[in-house]
PDB file of C-alpha atoms and ligand atoms in Angstrom:
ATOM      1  CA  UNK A   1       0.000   0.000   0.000  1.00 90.00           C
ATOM      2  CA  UNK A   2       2.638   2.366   0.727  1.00 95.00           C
ATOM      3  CA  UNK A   3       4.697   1.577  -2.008  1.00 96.00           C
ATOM      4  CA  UNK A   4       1.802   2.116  -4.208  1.00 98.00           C
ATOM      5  CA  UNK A   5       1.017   5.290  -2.709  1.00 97.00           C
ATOM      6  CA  UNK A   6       4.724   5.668  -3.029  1.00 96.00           C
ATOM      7  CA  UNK A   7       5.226   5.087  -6.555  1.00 96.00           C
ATOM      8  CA  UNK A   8       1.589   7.203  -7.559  1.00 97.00           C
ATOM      9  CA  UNK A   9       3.747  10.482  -5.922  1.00 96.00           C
ATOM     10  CA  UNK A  10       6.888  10.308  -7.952  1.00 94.00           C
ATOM     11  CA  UNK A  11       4.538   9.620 -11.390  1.00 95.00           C
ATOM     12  CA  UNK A  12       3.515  13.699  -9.949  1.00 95.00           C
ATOM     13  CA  UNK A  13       6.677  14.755 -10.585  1.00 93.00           C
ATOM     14  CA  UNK A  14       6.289  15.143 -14.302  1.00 93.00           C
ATOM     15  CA  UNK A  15       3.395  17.981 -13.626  1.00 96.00           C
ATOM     16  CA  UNK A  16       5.666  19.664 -11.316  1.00 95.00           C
ATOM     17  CA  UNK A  17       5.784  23.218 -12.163  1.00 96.00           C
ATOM     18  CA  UNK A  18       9.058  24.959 -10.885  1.00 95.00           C
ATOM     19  CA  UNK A  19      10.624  27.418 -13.417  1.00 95.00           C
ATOM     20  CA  UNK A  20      12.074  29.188 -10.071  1.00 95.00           C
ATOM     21  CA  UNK A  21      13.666  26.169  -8.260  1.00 93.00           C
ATOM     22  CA  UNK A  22      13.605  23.161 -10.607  1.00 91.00           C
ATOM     23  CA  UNK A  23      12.826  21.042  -7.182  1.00 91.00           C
ATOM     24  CA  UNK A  24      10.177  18.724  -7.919  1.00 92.00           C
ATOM     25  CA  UNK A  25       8.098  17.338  -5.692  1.00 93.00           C
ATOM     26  CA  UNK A  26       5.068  15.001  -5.977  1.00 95.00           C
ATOM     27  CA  UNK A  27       2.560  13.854  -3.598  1.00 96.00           C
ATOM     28  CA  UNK A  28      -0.536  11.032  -3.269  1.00 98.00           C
ATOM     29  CA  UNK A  29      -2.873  11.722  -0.473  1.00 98.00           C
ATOM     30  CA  UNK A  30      -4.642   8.434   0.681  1.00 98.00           C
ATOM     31  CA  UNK A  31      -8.181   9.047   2.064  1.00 98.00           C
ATOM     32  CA  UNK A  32      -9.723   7.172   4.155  1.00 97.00           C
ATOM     33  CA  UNK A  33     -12.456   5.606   1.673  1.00 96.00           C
ATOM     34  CA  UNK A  34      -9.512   4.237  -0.155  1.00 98.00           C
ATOM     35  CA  UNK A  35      -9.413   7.518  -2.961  1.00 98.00           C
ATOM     36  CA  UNK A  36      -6.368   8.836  -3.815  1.00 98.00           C
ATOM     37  CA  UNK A  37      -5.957  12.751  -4.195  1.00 98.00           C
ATOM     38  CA  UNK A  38      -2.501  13.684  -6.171  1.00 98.00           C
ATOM     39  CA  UNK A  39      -0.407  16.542  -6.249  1.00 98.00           C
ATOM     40  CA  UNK A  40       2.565  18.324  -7.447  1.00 97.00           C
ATOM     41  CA  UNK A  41       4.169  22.180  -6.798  1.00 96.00           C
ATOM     42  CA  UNK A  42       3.211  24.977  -8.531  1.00 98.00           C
ATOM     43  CA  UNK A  43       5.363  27.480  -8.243  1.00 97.00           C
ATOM     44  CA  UNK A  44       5.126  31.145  -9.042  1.00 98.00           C
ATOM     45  CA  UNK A  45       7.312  34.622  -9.970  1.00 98.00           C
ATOM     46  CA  UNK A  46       6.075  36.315  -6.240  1.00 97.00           C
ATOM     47  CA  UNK A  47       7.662  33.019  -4.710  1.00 96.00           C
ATOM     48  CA  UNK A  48       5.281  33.324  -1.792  1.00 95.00           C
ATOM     49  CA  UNK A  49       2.198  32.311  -4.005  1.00 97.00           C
ATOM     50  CA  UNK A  50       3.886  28.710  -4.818  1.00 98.00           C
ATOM     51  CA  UNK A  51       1.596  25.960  -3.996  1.00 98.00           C
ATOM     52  CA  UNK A  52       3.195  22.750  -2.160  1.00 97.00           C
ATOM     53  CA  UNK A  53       2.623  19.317  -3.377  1.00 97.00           C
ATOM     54  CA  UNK A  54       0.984  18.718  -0.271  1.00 98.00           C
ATOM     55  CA  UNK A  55      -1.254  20.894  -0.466  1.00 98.00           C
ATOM     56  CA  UNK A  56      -2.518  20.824  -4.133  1.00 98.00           C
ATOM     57  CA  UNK A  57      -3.206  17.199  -3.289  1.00 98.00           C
ATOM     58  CA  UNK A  58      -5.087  18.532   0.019  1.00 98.00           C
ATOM     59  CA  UNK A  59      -6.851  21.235  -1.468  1.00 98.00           C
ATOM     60  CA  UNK A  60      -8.172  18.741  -4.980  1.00 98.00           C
ATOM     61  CA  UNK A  61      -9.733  16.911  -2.148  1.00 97.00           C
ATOM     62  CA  UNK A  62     -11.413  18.875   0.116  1.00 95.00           C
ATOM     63  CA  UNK A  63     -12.836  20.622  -3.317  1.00 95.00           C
ATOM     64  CA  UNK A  64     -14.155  17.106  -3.907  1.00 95.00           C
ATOM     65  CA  UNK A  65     -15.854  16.846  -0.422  1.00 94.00           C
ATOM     66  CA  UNK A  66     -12.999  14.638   0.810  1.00 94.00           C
ATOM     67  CA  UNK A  67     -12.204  15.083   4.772  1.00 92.00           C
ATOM     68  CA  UNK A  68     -10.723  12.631   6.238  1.00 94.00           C
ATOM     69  CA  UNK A  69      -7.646  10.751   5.594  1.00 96.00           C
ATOM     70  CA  UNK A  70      -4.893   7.779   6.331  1.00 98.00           C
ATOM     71  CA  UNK A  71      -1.411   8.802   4.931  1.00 98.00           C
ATOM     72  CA  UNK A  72       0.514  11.273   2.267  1.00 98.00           C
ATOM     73  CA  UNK A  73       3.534   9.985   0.665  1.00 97.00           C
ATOM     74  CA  UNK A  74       5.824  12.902  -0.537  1.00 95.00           C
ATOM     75  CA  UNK A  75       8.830  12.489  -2.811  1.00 93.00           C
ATOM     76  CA  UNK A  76      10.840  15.401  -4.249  1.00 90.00           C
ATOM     77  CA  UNK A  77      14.422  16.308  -5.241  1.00 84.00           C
ATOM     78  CA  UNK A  78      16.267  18.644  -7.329  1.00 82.00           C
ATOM     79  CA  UNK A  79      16.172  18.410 -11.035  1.00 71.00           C
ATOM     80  CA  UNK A  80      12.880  16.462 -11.222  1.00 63.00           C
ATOM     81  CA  UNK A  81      14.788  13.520  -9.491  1.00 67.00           C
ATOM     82  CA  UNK A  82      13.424  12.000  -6.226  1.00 65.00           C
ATOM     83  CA  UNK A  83      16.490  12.557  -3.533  1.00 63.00           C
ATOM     84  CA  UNK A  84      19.467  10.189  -4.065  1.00 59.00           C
ATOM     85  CA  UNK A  85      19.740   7.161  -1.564  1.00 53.00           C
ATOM     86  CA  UNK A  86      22.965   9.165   0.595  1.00 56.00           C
ATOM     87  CA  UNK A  87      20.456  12.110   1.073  1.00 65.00           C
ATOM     88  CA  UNK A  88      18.321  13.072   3.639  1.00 68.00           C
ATOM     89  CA  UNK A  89      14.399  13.302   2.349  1.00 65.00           C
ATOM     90  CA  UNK A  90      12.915  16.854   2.308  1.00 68.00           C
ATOM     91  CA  UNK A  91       9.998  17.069   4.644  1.00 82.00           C
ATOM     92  CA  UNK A  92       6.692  19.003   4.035  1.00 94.00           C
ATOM     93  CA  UNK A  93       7.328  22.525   5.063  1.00 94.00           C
ATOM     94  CA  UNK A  94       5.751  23.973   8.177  1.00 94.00           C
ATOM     95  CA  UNK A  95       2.394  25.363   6.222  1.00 96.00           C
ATOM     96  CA  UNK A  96       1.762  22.660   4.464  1.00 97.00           C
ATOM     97  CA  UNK A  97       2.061  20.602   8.632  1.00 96.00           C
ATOM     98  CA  UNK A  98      -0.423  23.190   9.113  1.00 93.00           C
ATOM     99  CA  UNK A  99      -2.885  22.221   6.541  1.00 95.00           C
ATOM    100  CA  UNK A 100      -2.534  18.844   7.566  1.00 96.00           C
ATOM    101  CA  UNK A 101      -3.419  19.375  11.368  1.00 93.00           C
ATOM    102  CA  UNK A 102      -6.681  21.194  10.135  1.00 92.00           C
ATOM    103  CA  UNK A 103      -8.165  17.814   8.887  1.00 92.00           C
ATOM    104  CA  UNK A 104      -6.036  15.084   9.976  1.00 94.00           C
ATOM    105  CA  UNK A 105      -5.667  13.057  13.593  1.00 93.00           C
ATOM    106  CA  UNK A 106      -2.514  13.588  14.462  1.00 93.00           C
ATOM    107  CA  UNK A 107      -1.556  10.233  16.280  1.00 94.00           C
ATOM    108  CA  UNK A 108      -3.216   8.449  12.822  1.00 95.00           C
ATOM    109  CA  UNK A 109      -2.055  10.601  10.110  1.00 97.00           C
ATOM    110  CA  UNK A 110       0.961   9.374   8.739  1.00 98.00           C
ATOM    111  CA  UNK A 111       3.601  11.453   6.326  1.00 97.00           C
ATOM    112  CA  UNK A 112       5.871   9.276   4.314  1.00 96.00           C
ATOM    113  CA  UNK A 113       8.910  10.541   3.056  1.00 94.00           C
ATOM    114  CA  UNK A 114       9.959   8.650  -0.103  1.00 92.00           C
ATOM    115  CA  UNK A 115      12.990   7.904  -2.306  1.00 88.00           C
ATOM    116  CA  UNK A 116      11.787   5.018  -4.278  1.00 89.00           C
ATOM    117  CA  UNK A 117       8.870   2.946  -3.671  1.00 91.00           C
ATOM    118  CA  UNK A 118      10.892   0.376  -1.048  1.00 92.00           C
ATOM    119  CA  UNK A 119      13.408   3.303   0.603  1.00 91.00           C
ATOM    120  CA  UNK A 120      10.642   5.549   3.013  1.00 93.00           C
ATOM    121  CA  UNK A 121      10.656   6.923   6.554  1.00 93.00           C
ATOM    122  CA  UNK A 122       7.062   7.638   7.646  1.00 96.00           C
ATOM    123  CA  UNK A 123       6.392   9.483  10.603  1.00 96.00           C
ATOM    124  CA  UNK A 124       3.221  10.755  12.356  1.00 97.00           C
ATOM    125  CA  UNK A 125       1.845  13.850  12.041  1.00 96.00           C
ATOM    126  CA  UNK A 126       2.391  14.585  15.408  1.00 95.00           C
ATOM    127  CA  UNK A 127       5.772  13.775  15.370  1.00 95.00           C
ATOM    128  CA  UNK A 128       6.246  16.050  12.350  1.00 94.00           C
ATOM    129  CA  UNK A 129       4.395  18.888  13.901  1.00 93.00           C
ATOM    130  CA  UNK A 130       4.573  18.328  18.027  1.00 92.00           C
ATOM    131  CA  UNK A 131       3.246  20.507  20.340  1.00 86.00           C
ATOM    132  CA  UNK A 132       0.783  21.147  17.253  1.00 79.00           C
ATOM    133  CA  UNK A 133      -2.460  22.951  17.089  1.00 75.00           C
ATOM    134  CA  UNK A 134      -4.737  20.320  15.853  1.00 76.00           C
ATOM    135  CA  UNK A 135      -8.234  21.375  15.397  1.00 76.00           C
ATOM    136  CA  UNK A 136      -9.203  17.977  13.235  1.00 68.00           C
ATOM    137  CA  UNK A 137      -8.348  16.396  17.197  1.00 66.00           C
ATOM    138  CA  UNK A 138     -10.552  18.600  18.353  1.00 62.00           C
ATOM    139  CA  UNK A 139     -13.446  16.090  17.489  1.00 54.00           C
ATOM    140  CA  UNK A 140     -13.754  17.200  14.024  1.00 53.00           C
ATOM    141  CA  UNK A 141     -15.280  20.456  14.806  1.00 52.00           C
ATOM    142  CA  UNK A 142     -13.488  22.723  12.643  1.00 57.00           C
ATOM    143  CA  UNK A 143     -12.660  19.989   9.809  1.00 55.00           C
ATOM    144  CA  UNK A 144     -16.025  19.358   9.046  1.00 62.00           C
ATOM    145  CA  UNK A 145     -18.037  21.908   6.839  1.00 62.00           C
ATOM    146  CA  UNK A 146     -20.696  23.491   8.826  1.00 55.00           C
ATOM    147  CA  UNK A 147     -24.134  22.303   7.813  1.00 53.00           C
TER     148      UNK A 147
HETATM  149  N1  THU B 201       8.071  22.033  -1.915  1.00 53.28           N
HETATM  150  C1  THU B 201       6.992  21.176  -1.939  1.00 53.28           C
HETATM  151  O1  THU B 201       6.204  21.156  -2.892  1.00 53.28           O
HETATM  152  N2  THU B 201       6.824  20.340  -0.886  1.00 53.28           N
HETATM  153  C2  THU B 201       7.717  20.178   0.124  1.00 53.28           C
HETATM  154  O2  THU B 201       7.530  19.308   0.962  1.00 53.28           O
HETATM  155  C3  THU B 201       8.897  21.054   0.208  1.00 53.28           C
HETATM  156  C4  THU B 201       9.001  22.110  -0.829  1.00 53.28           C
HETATM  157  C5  THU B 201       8.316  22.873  -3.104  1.00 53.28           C
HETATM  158  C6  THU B 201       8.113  24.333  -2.965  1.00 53.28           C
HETATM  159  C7  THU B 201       8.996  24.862  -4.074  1.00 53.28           C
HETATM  160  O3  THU B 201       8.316  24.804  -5.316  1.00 53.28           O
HETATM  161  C8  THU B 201      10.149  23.883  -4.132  1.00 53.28           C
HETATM  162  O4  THU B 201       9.667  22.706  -3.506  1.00 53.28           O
HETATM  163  C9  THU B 201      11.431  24.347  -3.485  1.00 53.28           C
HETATM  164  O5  THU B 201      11.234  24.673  -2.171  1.00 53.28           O
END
């Protein structure tokens, strides 16, 4: 499963936008009802108004009505190229921890970290973001539209 969701993330990279950095990153957000929400960066001249992969692959979903989910896998690297075995992974930056603590549990939520399909560290969402503000903890009550 995690390869998969693996593997779905660096097939991203190829819609990668990033005329400014040339890092590429993909993601593959796995929701809980099995659906898979993908994403890629978009970057952008002001800088500031990039989009992470993360959170392209957040925001398709929660267009779609999709709130709750299992696991992201992220892989990224300069040049289009997922990082190289002797290198560290790059880690979601702090916003796009942010967007995740709006709808995720932070003890479930997991946030793999790819090279290749078989090379990953995963990590909670808590332990990526501790001492956190979690509102989607917070029994839901923010996460969920409002009727
Ligand atoms: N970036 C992501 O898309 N996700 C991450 O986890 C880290 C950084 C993007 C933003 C920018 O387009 C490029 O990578 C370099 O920072």
């Amino acid at each position: 499963m995690i390869n998969q969701l693996i593997d779905t993330a660096i097939h991203q990279l190829k819609y990668s936008y990033t005329p400014y950095s040339n890092f590429k990153v993909g993601a593959a957000l796995l929701a809980k009802n099995g659906q898979v929400y993908t994403g890629c960066n978009i970057e952008n001249a002001s800088f500031s108004a990039t989009n992470c992969a993360e959170r392209t692959a957040f925001f398709k979903a929660v267009y779609d009505g999709c709130y709750d989910f299992a696991a992201i896998a992220v892989v990224g690297g300069p040049a289009g190229k997922p990082v190289q075995a002797q290198d560290e992974p790059s880690g979601p930056c702090g916003v796009c921890r942010q967007v995740m603590a709006e709808f995720c549990d932070p003890d479930e939520f997991l946030v793999i970290h790819g090279k290749t399909p078989e090379d990953y560290k995963q990590f909670t969402l808590r332990e990526m973001l501790p001492e956190g503000g979690f509102p989607a903890a917070n029994k839901g009550f923010f996460a969920k539209p409002q009727a």
